């Protein structure tokens, strides 16, 4: 619940693991800006949706509705905002229907399959005067607010390099080759599933680095390995060169466990967001001749359910209460820029998804 008596009602598209975590966070955390409530779920499989609700005791208010038709779902007047938690291959089509029905939308990452789809959704949101945001939850953790403050204050001087990585062994996690992560038909692959976190962090840092006026890379060099069976990318690394000699690199993989660190190197010191940077609670600042400064901002009992979705949800509700149509933490231009960078990397390796042919 919240000290504010305003209720923001969410409709959820999708019944996978991320949807469950999101709903748990809505139902079990204490919020500052308003009280969130899940009022409807859209799924292609009604039985699966009902089992999700019953098995996880999600319908705590006794009035959760289930739909299998997106048009009926979007016409539900009780829904204030739609959270799209389906595989990113479907985000464009689902987001389009929601926006055409003038629903506010919070859409999981990757935002879409490509920049063309992203641009169309952005234009549609502006046309219909509704809120649209990519659900890049990492940017909303308290550690990330502190990181942006350090960068804006030039705490480590002129930046020269950024390095970030995110990876895990998919086989050890029990993911079979028919899992969505390995499916071209579902937009699978390491770049769109993991690389999006890394590129979004690089884009955020560049955006908050005062001396770098051009927020897009001047040049990208990348490398990819592909699964022999599924033809999706299971490993990707890239080097991105920005103006002022700033070079960023990222590495993502479904083959190996990576350190999951975000490292930022400057002329006066180093900032490291500790494992795992995409779900951060600790960061250190190191400067020559000075003691290491550690920043620790763990989850508390009021927001510990849902692995930190709390911060993103509370922020989005505040945007709606203040009638904002776009985030200033992850703007629509930010999202489009990230999609464009991923398009460039895929183009270099001829990675095309079926609906792009």
mmCIF file of C-alpha atoms in Angstrom:
data_model
loop_
_atom_site.group_PDB
_atom_site.id
_atom_site.type_symbol
_atom_site.label_atom_id
_atom_site.label_comp_id
_atom_site.label_asym_id
_atom_site.label_seq_id
_atom_site.Cartn_x
_atom_site.Cartn_y
_atom_site.Cartn_z
ATOM 1 C CA UNK A 1 0.000 0.000 0.000
ATOM 2 C CA UNK A 2 0.936 3.664 -0.098
ATOM 3 C CA UNK A 3 0.435 6.701 2.062
ATOM 4 C CA UNK A 4 -1.081 8.235 -1.072
ATOM 5 C CA UNK A 5 -4.682 7.039 -1.577
ATOM 6 C CA UNK A 6 -4.392 7.207 -5.371
ATOM 7 C CA UNK A 7 -4.586 3.777 -7.081
ATOM 8 C CA UNK A 8 -2.852 3.126 -10.432
ATOM 9 C CA UNK A 9 -4.336 0.114 -12.214
ATOM 10 C CA UNK A 10 -2.090 -2.084 -14.347
ATOM 11 C CA UNK A 11 -3.002 -4.448 -17.140
ATOM 12 C CA UNK A 12 -0.326 -7.091 -17.820
ATOM 13 C CA UNK A 13 0.464 -8.652 -21.202
ATOM 14 C CA UNK A 14 2.240 -11.970 -20.781
ATOM 15 C CA UNK A 15 2.366 -14.780 -18.229
ATOM 16 C CA UNK A 16 6.070 -15.627 -18.119
ATOM 17 C CA UNK A 17 8.500 -15.331 -15.243
ATOM 18 C CA UNK A 18 9.020 -11.586 -15.584
ATOM 19 C CA UNK A 19 5.256 -10.975 -15.378
ATOM 20 C CA UNK A 20 5.056 -12.955 -12.136
ATOM 21 C CA UNK A 21 7.939 -10.995 -10.580
ATOM 22 C CA UNK A 22 6.300 -7.722 -11.604
ATOM 23 C CA UNK A 23 2.920 -8.721 -10.153
ATOM 24 C CA UNK A 24 4.564 -9.918 -6.932
ATOM 25 C CA UNK A 25 6.248 -6.540 -6.618
ATOM 26 C CA UNK A 26 2.947 -4.732 -7.166
ATOM 27 C CA UNK A 27 1.085 -6.849 -4.625
ATOM 28 C CA UNK A 28 3.643 -7.172 -1.834
ATOM 29 C CA UNK A 29 5.638 -3.938 -1.614
ATOM 30 C CA UNK A 30 4.886 -0.615 0.038
ATOM 31 C CA UNK A 31 4.961 2.294 -2.417
ATOM 32 C CA UNK A 32 5.499 6.007 -1.937
ATOM 33 C CA UNK A 33 3.711 7.710 -4.824
ATOM 34 C CA UNK A 34 0.522 5.650 -5.190
ATOM 35 C CA UNK A 35 -0.891 2.167 -4.695
ATOM 36 C CA UNK A 36 -0.464 -0.076 -7.749
ATOM 37 C CA UNK A 37 -3.022 -2.741 -8.523
ATOM 38 C CA UNK A 38 -3.071 -5.410 -11.241
ATOM 39 C CA UNK A 39 -6.612 -5.552 -12.646
ATOM 40 C CA UNK A 40 -6.180 -7.580 -15.846
ATOM 41 C CA UNK A 41 -3.879 -10.090 -17.574
ATOM 42 C CA UNK A 42 -3.731 -10.810 -21.299
ATOM 43 C CA UNK A 43 -2.497 -14.231 -22.446
ATOM 44 C CA UNK A 44 -2.855 -16.331 -25.581
ATOM 45 C CA UNK A 45 -3.472 -19.267 -23.238
ATOM 46 C CA UNK A 46 -6.296 -18.563 -20.797
ATOM 47 C CA UNK A 47 -5.693 -21.743 -18.833
ATOM 48 C CA UNK A 48 -2.029 -20.911 -18.355
ATOM 49 C CA UNK A 49 -2.966 -17.442 -17.139
ATOM 50 C CA UNK A 50 -5.482 -18.838 -14.657
ATOM 51 C CA UNK A 51 -2.951 -21.382 -13.372
ATOM 52 C CA UNK A 52 -0.370 -18.614 -12.926
ATOM 53 C CA UNK A 53 -2.850 -16.613 -10.887
ATOM 54 C CA UNK A 54 -3.964 -19.531 -8.684
ATOM 55 C CA UNK A 55 -0.550 -21.172 -8.175
ATOM 56 C CA UNK A 56 1.085 -17.911 -7.173
ATOM 57 C CA UNK A 57 -1.869 -16.418 -5.280
ATOM 58 C CA UNK A 58 -1.759 -13.327 -7.476
ATOM 59 C CA UNK A 59 -5.424 -12.392 -7.246
ATOM 60 C CA UNK A 60 -5.242 -11.007 -3.728
ATOM 61 C CA UNK A 61 -8.139 -8.594 -4.357
ATOM 62 C CA UNK A 62 -10.458 -11.203 -5.914
ATOM 63 C CA UNK A 63 -11.231 -9.178 -9.041
ATOM 64 C CA UNK A 64 -8.353 -9.907 -11.446
ATOM 65 C CA UNK A 65 -9.655 -10.306 -15.015
ATOM 66 C CA UNK A 66 -8.135 -12.543 -17.690
ATOM 67 C CA UNK A 67 -8.313 -11.920 -21.447
ATOM 68 C CA UNK A 68 -7.140 -13.765 -24.563
ATOM 69 C CA UNK A 69 -8.137 -10.983 -26.987
ATOM 70 C CA UNK A 70 -5.957 -7.876 -27.024
ATOM 71 C CA UNK A 71 -8.712 -5.646 -28.402
ATOM 72 C CA UNK A 72 -11.062 -6.555 -25.537
ATOM 73 C CA UNK A 73 -8.198 -6.151 -23.093
ATOM 74 C CA UNK A 74 -7.395 -2.652 -24.374
ATOM 75 C CA UNK A 75 -11.035 -1.599 -24.177
ATOM 76 C CA UNK A 76 -11.146 -2.408 -20.448
ATOM 77 C CA UNK A 77 -11.759 1.037 -18.877
ATOM 78 C CA UNK A 78 -10.288 -0.037 -15.542
ATOM 79 C CA UNK A 79 -6.745 -0.274 -16.987
ATOM 80 C CA UNK A 80 -4.681 2.895 -16.496
ATOM 81 C CA UNK A 81 -1.431 1.542 -17.915
ATOM 82 C CA UNK A 82 -0.339 -1.617 -19.719
ATOM 83 C CA UNK A 83 2.857 -3.441 -18.781
ATOM 84 C CA UNK A 84 4.077 -5.510 -21.754
ATOM 85 C CA UNK A 85 5.973 -8.535 -20.413
ATOM 86 C CA UNK A 86 5.809 -10.793 -23.455
ATOM 87 C CA UNK A 87 8.851 -11.837 -25.554
ATOM 88 C CA UNK A 88 10.206 -8.756 -27.336
ATOM 89 C CA UNK A 89 9.347 -10.232 -30.736
ATOM 90 C CA UNK A 90 5.707 -9.274 -30.032
ATOM 91 C CA UNK A 91 6.228 -5.874 -28.392
ATOM 92 C CA UNK A 92 5.613 -3.833 -31.527
ATOM 93 C CA UNK A 93 2.301 -5.457 -32.452
ATOM 94 C CA UNK A 94 0.994 -5.469 -28.882
ATOM 95 C CA UNK A 95 2.267 -1.985 -28.115
ATOM 96 C CA UNK A 96 0.661 -0.625 -31.271
ATOM 97 C CA UNK A 97 -2.803 -1.866 -30.293
ATOM 98 C CA UNK A 98 -2.426 -0.480 -26.766
ATOM 99 C CA UNK A 99 -1.288 2.943 -27.973
ATOM 100 C CA UNK A 100 -3.995 3.102 -30.643
ATOM 101 C CA UNK A 101 -6.486 2.558 -27.813
ATOM 102 C CA UNK A 102 -4.804 5.429 -25.928
ATOM 103 C CA UNK A 103 -3.456 3.277 -23.131
ATOM 104 C CA UNK A 104 -0.281 4.312 -21.347
ATOM 105 C CA UNK A 105 2.450 1.690 -21.894
ATOM 106 C CA UNK A 106 5.434 0.392 -19.947
ATOM 107 C CA UNK A 107 7.207 -2.009 -22.320
ATOM 108 C CA UNK A 108 9.888 -4.518 -21.381
ATOM 109 C CA UNK A 109 13.267 -4.530 -23.039
ATOM 110 C CA UNK A 110 14.326 -5.109 -25.637
ATOM 111 C CA UNK A 111 11.754 -2.469 -26.517
ATOM 112 C CA UNK A 112 11.173 -3.944 -29.974
ATOM 113 C CA UNK A 113 13.065 -6.063 -32.515
ATOM 114 C CA UNK A 114 14.522 -3.091 -34.377
ATOM 115 C CA UNK A 115 14.678 0.701 -34.476
ATOM 116 C CA UNK A 116 12.016 0.949 -37.186
ATOM 117 C CA UNK A 117 9.442 -0.663 -34.895
ATOM 118 C CA UNK A 118 10.574 1.460 -31.951
ATOM 119 C CA UNK A 119 10.272 4.684 -33.936
ATOM 120 C CA UNK A 120 6.728 3.833 -35.018
ATOM 121 C CA UNK A 121 5.624 3.171 -31.437
ATOM 122 C CA UNK A 122 7.221 6.409 -30.262
ATOM 123 C CA UNK A 123 5.438 8.387 -32.969
ATOM 124 C CA UNK A 124 2.143 6.679 -32.121
ATOM 125 C CA UNK A 125 2.493 7.504 -28.412
ATOM 126 C CA UNK A 126 3.126 11.161 -29.206
ATOM 127 C CA UNK A 127 0.209 11.250 -31.643
ATOM 128 C CA UNK A 128 -2.172 9.875 -29.010
ATOM 129 C CA UNK A 129 -0.652 11.898 -26.156
ATOM 130 C CA UNK A 130 0.003 8.888 -23.908
ATOM 131 C CA UNK A 131 2.893 7.801 -21.700
ATOM 132 C CA UNK A 132 5.388 5.345 -23.176
ATOM 133 C CA UNK A 133 8.564 4.035 -21.545
ATOM 134 C CA UNK A 134 10.991 1.164 -21.946
ATOM 135 C CA UNK A 135 11.117 -0.913 -18.757
ATOM 136 C CA UNK A 136 14.884 -0.650 -18.266
ATOM 137 C CA UNK A 137 14.563 -1.197 -14.525
ATOM 138 C CA UNK A 138 18.326 -0.928 -13.943
ATOM 139 C CA UNK A 139 18.280 2.857 -14.403
ATOM 140 C CA UNK A 140 15.911 3.345 -11.453
ATOM 141 C CA UNK A 141 17.949 1.775 -8.650
ATOM 142 C CA UNK A 142 19.293 4.259 -6.056
ATOM 143 C CA UNK A 143 22.857 3.282 -7.008
ATOM 144 C CA UNK A 144 22.203 4.501 -10.552
ATOM 145 C CA UNK A 145 20.988 7.892 -9.314
ATOM 146 C CA UNK A 146 24.249 8.172 -7.344
ATOM 147 C CA UNK A 147 26.270 7.104 -10.389
ATOM 148 C CA UNK A 148 24.681 9.786 -12.551
ATOM 149 C CA UNK A 149 25.417 12.362 -9.850
ATOM 150 C CA UNK A 150 29.100 11.361 -9.744
ATOM 151 C CA UNK A 151 29.373 11.589 -13.517
ATOM 152 C CA UNK A 152 27.618 14.944 -13.751
ATOM 153 C CA UNK A 153 30.010 16.276 -11.078
ATOM 154 C CA UNK A 154 33.017 14.985 -13.061
ATOM 155 C CA UNK A 155 34.079 13.006 -9.996
ATOM 156 C CA UNK A 156 36.545 10.874 -11.963
ATOM 157 C CA UNK A 157 37.562 13.553 -14.467
ATOM 158 C CA UNK A 158 37.553 13.053 -18.214
ATOM 159 C CA UNK A 159 36.210 9.655 -19.182
ATOM 160 C CA UNK A 160 38.330 7.492 -21.434
ATOM 161 C CA UNK A 161 36.747 4.053 -21.265
ATOM 162 C CA UNK A 162 33.674 2.089 -20.202
ATOM 163 C CA UNK A 163 33.529 -1.690 -19.867
ATOM 164 C CA UNK A 164 30.470 -3.758 -19.029
ATOM 165 C CA UNK A 165 29.616 -7.441 -19.268
ATOM 166 C CA UNK A 166 26.718 -9.769 -18.569
ATOM 167 C CA UNK A 167 26.663 -13.507 -19.143
ATOM 168 C CA UNK A 168 25.567 -16.887 -17.864
ATOM 169 C CA UNK A 169 25.768 -20.536 -18.863
ATOM 170 C CA UNK A 170 22.368 -21.251 -20.386
ATOM 171 C CA UNK A 171 22.756 -25.034 -20.176
ATOM 172 C CA UNK A 172 23.457 -24.883 -16.436
ATOM 173 C CA UNK A 173 20.315 -22.795 -16.029
ATOM 174 C CA UNK A 174 18.407 -25.628 -17.686
ATOM 175 C CA UNK A 175 17.482 -23.709 -20.836
ATOM 176 C CA UNK A 176 16.822 -26.128 -23.699
ATOM 177 C CA UNK A 177 17.320 -25.135 -27.328
ATOM 178 C CA UNK A 178 13.577 -24.503 -27.701
ATOM 179 C CA UNK A 179 13.668 -21.845 -24.962
ATOM 180 C CA UNK A 180 12.778 -18.338 -26.149
ATOM 181 C CA UNK A 181 16.381 -17.226 -25.619
ATOM 182 C CA UNK A 182 17.435 -19.433 -28.531
ATOM 183 C CA UNK A 183 14.458 -18.893 -30.828
ATOM 184 C CA UNK A 184 14.766 -16.659 -33.902
ATOM 185 C CA UNK A 185 10.959 -16.660 -34.109
ATOM 186 C CA UNK A 186 10.818 -15.073 -30.635
ATOM 187 C CA UNK A 187 13.679 -12.617 -31.159
ATOM 188 C CA UNK A 188 16.156 -14.740 -29.229
ATOM 189 C CA UNK A 189 19.872 -14.167 -28.878
ATOM 190 C CA UNK A 190 22.398 -12.735 -26.452
ATOM 191 C CA UNK A 191 22.443 -9.252 -27.992
ATOM 192 C CA UNK A 192 18.746 -8.445 -27.618
ATOM 193 C CA UNK A 193 18.350 -10.266 -24.304
ATOM 194 C CA UNK A 194 21.554 -9.259 -22.477
ATOM 195 C CA UNK A 195 23.306 -6.742 -24.702
ATOM 196 C CA UNK A 196 20.424 -4.332 -24.310
ATOM 197 C CA UNK A 197 21.370 -3.876 -20.629
ATOM 198 C CA UNK A 198 24.992 -3.157 -21.474
ATOM 199 C CA UNK A 199 24.268 -0.765 -24.330
ATOM 200 C CA UNK A 200 21.644 1.052 -22.274
ATOM 201 C CA UNK A 201 24.202 1.600 -19.496
ATOM 202 C CA UNK A 202 26.772 2.872 -21.994
ATOM 203 C CA UNK A 203 24.179 5.191 -23.517
ATOM 204 C CA UNK A 204 23.166 6.467 -20.066
ATOM 205 C CA UNK A 205 26.768 7.198 -19.093
ATOM 206 C CA UNK A 206 27.521 9.008 -22.342
ATOM 207 C CA UNK A 207 24.316 11.021 -21.919
ATOM 208 C CA UNK A 208 25.391 12.111 -18.433
ATOM 209 C CA UNK A 209 28.961 12.894 -19.443
ATOM 210 C CA UNK A 210 28.968 16.642 -19.986
ATOM 211 C CA UNK A 211 31.860 16.777 -22.477
ATOM 212 C CA UNK A 212 30.347 14.278 -24.917
ATOM 213 C CA UNK A 213 27.798 16.237 -26.951
ATOM 214 C CA UNK A 214 27.131 13.591 -29.604
ATOM 215 C CA UNK A 215 25.330 10.774 -27.825
ATOM 216 C CA UNK A 216 25.686 8.304 -30.710
ATOM 217 C CA UNK A 217 28.850 6.301 -31.399
ATOM 218 C CA UNK A 218 31.072 7.431 -34.245
ATOM 219 C CA UNK A 219 32.047 3.839 -34.956
ATOM 220 C CA UNK A 220 31.115 0.307 -33.833
ATOM 221 C CA UNK A 221 33.192 -2.856 -34.225
ATOM 222 C CA UNK A 222 31.578 -6.086 -33.090
ATOM 223 C CA UNK A 223 31.989 -9.854 -32.950
ATOM 224 C CA UNK A 224 29.371 -12.594 -32.688
ATOM 225 C CA UNK A 225 29.250 -16.356 -32.240
ATOM 226 C CA UNK A 226 26.160 -18.296 -33.293
ATOM 227 C CA UNK A 227 24.487 -21.466 -32.078
ATOM 228 C CA UNK A 228 24.894 -24.132 -34.751
ATOM 229 C CA UNK A 229 21.383 -25.471 -34.221
ATOM 230 C CA UNK A 230 19.198 -22.428 -33.569
ATOM 231 C CA UNK A 231 21.239 -19.855 -35.567
ATOM 232 C CA UNK A 232 20.771 -17.284 -32.797
ATOM 233 C CA UNK A 233 23.728 -15.392 -31.364
ATOM 234 C CA UNK A 234 24.986 -16.954 -28.143
ATOM 235 C CA UNK A 235 27.878 -14.555 -27.631
ATOM 236 C CA UNK A 236 28.497 -10.948 -28.647
ATOM 237 C CA UNK A 237 31.206 -8.384 -27.950
ATOM 238 C CA UNK A 238 31.520 -4.856 -29.312
ATOM 239 C CA UNK A 239 33.680 -1.746 -29.112
ATOM 240 C CA UNK A 240 31.938 1.615 -29.510
ATOM 241 C CA UNK A 241 33.899 4.784 -30.174
ATOM 242 C CA UNK A 242 32.362 8.126 -29.210
ATOM 243 C CA UNK A 243 33.653 11.655 -29.645
ATOM 244 C CA UNK A 244 36.355 13.022 -27.324
ATOM 245 C CA UNK A 245 38.178 9.676 -27.624
ATOM 246 C CA UNK A 246 35.711 7.893 -25.351
ATOM 247 C CA UNK A 247 35.716 4.146 -26.020
ATOM 248 C CA UNK A 248 33.160 1.724 -24.584
ATOM 249 C CA UNK A 249 33.071 -2.061 -24.774
ATOM 250 C CA UNK A 250 30.593 -4.724 -23.789
ATOM 251 C CA UNK A 251 30.530 -8.504 -23.696
ATOM 252 C CA UNK A 252 27.453 -10.756 -23.368
ATOM 253 C CA UNK A 253 27.079 -14.524 -23.479
ATOM 254 C CA UNK A 254 24.807 -17.522 -22.999
ATOM 255 C CA UNK A 255 27.912 -19.741 -22.815
ATOM 256 C CA UNK A 256 29.848 -18.521 -19.778
ATOM 257 C CA UNK A 257 29.501 -16.891 -16.391
ATOM 258 C CA UNK A 258 30.712 -13.276 -16.588
ATOM 259 C CA UNK A 259 31.706 -10.892 -13.816
ATOM 260 C CA UNK A 260 28.611 -8.703 -14.405
ATOM 261 C CA UNK A 261 30.559 -5.546 -13.572
ATOM 262 C CA UNK A 262 30.156 -2.049 -14.967
ATOM 263 C CA UNK A 263 33.478 -0.197 -14.942
ATOM 264 C CA UNK A 264 33.980 3.477 -15.823
ATOM 265 C CA UNK A 265 37.517 4.792 -16.201
ATOM 266 C CA UNK A 266 38.440 8.472 -15.980
ATOM 267 C CA UNK A 267 41.522 10.668 -15.726
ATOM 268 C CA UNK A 268 41.003 11.031 -11.947
ATOM 269 C CA UNK A 269 39.700 7.611 -10.948
ATOM 270 C CA UNK A 270 37.501 4.578 -11.508
ATOM 271 C CA UNK A 271 33.855 3.826 -10.694
ATOM 272 C CA UNK A 272 32.807 0.173 -10.490
ATOM 273 C CA UNK A 273 29.191 -0.939 -10.144
ATOM 274 C CA UNK A 274 29.517 -4.321 -8.489
ATOM 275 C CA UNK A 275 27.942 -7.643 -9.457
ATOM 276 C CA UNK A 276 25.375 -7.601 -10.793
ATOM 277 C CA UNK A 277 25.335 -4.168 -12.402
ATOM 278 C CA UNK A 278 21.873 -4.704 -13.912
ATOM 279 C CA UNK A 279 20.407 -5.264 -10.439
ATOM 280 C CA UNK A 280 22.797 -3.070 -8.432
ATOM 281 C CA UNK A 281 23.136 -2.430 -4.723
ATOM 282 C CA UNK A 282 26.849 -1.639 -4.386
ATOM 283 C CA UNK A 283 29.322 0.682 -6.141
ATOM 284 C CA UNK A 284 32.881 1.767 -5.375
ATOM 285 C CA UNK A 285 34.848 4.900 -6.230
ATOM 286 C CA UNK A 286 38.636 4.601 -6.424
ATOM 287 C CA UNK A 287 40.986 7.581 -6.820
ATOM 288 C CA UNK A 288 44.792 7.529 -6.593
ATOM 289 C CA UNK A 289 45.992 8.680 -3.169
ATOM 290 C CA UNK A 290 42.515 8.436 -1.630
ATOM 291 C CA UNK A 291 40.658 5.792 0.308
ATOM 292 C CA UNK A 292 38.197 3.667 -1.606
ATOM 293 C CA UNK A 293 34.668 5.009 -1.187
ATOM 294 C CA UNK A 294 31.909 2.397 -1.122
ATOM 295 C CA UNK A 295 28.243 3.104 -1.751
ATOM 296 C CA UNK A 296 25.791 0.459 -0.537
ATOM 297 C CA UNK A 297 22.074 0.794 -1.171
ATOM 298 C CA UNK A 298 20.387 -2.594 -0.590
ATOM 299 C CA UNK A 299 16.699 -3.317 -0.866
ATOM 300 C CA UNK A 300 14.697 -2.813 2.325
ATOM 301 C CA UNK A 301 11.752 -4.670 3.809
ATOM 302 C CA UNK A 302 9.401 -2.188 2.113
ATOM 303 C CA UNK A 303 10.633 -2.971 -1.407
ATOM 304 C CA UNK A 304 12.484 -6.288 -1.299
ATOM 305 C CA UNK A 305 9.894 -8.375 -3.209
ATOM 306 C CA UNK A 306 10.366 -8.404 -6.963
ATOM 307 C CA UNK A 307 14.149 -7.953 -7.075
ATOM 308 C CA UNK A 308 13.953 -4.191 -7.341
ATOM 309 C CA UNK A 309 11.039 -3.653 -9.723
ATOM 310 C CA UNK A 310 9.761 -1.435 -6.936
ATOM 311 C CA UNK A 311 11.818 1.577 -8.052
ATOM 312 C CA UNK A 312 10.660 1.436 -11.652
ATOM 313 C CA UNK A 313 7.008 0.929 -10.721
ATOM 314 C CA UNK A 314 7.012 3.781 -8.212
ATOM 315 C CA UNK A 315 8.672 6.081 -10.749
ATOM 316 C CA UNK A 316 6.144 5.227 -13.473
ATOM 317 C CA UNK A 317 3.216 5.884 -11.137
ATOM 318 C CA UNK A 318 4.684 9.260 -10.282
ATOM 319 C CA UNK A 319 4.927 10.078 -13.997
ATOM 320 C CA UNK A 320 1.243 9.244 -14.465
ATOM 321 C CA UNK A 321 0.200 11.259 -11.429
ATOM 322 C CA UNK A 322 2.074 14.255 -12.851
ATOM 323 C CA UNK A 323 0.688 13.652 -16.363
ATOM 324 C CA UNK A 324 4.137 13.142 -17.864
ATOM 325 C CA UNK A 325 4.228 11.435 -21.251
ATOM 326 C CA UNK A 326 7.913 10.554 -21.257
ATOM 327 C CA UNK A 327 10.619 9.628 -18.763
ATOM 328 C CA UNK A 328 13.593 11.893 -18.140
ATOM 329 C CA UNK A 329 15.602 8.903 -16.867
ATOM 330 C CA UNK A 330 15.161 6.752 -19.950
ATOM 331 C CA UNK A 331 13.776 9.004 -22.664
ATOM 332 C CA UNK A 332 12.263 7.736 -25.887
ATOM 333 C CA UNK A 333 15.335 9.077 -27.683
ATOM 334 C CA UNK A 334 17.471 6.945 -25.348
ATOM 335 C CA UNK A 335 15.480 3.860 -26.259
ATOM 336 C CA UNK A 336 15.641 4.595 -29.982
ATOM 337 C CA UNK A 337 19.401 5.165 -29.762
ATOM 338 C CA UNK A 338 19.918 1.779 -28.092
ATOM 339 C CA UNK A 339 17.819 0.042 -30.741
ATOM 340 C CA UNK A 340 19.814 1.749 -33.495
ATOM 341 C CA UNK A 341 23.091 0.529 -31.997
ATOM 342 C CA UNK A 342 21.780 -3.040 -31.824
ATOM 343 C CA UNK A 343 20.565 -2.768 -35.422
ATOM 344 C CA UNK A 344 24.069 -1.731 -36.501
ATOM 345 C CA UNK A 345 25.638 -4.691 -34.714
ATOM 346 C CA UNK A 346 23.151 -7.174 -36.175
ATOM 347 C CA UNK A 347 23.639 -5.745 -39.663
ATOM 348 C CA UNK A 348 27.387 -6.286 -39.406
ATOM 349 C CA UNK A 349 26.758 -10.008 -38.898
ATOM 350 C CA UNK A 350 23.712 -10.516 -41.090
ATOM 351 C CA UNK A 351 21.442 -11.383 -38.150
ATOM 352 C CA UNK A 352 17.884 -10.969 -39.444
ATOM 353 C CA UNK A 353 14.727 -12.073 -37.672
ATOM 354 C CA UNK A 354 11.966 -13.814 -39.676
ATOM 355 C CA UNK A 355 9.493 -10.913 -39.641
ATOM 356 C CA UNK A 356 12.199 -8.577 -40.984
ATOM 357 C CA UNK A 357 12.563 -10.566 -44.213
#
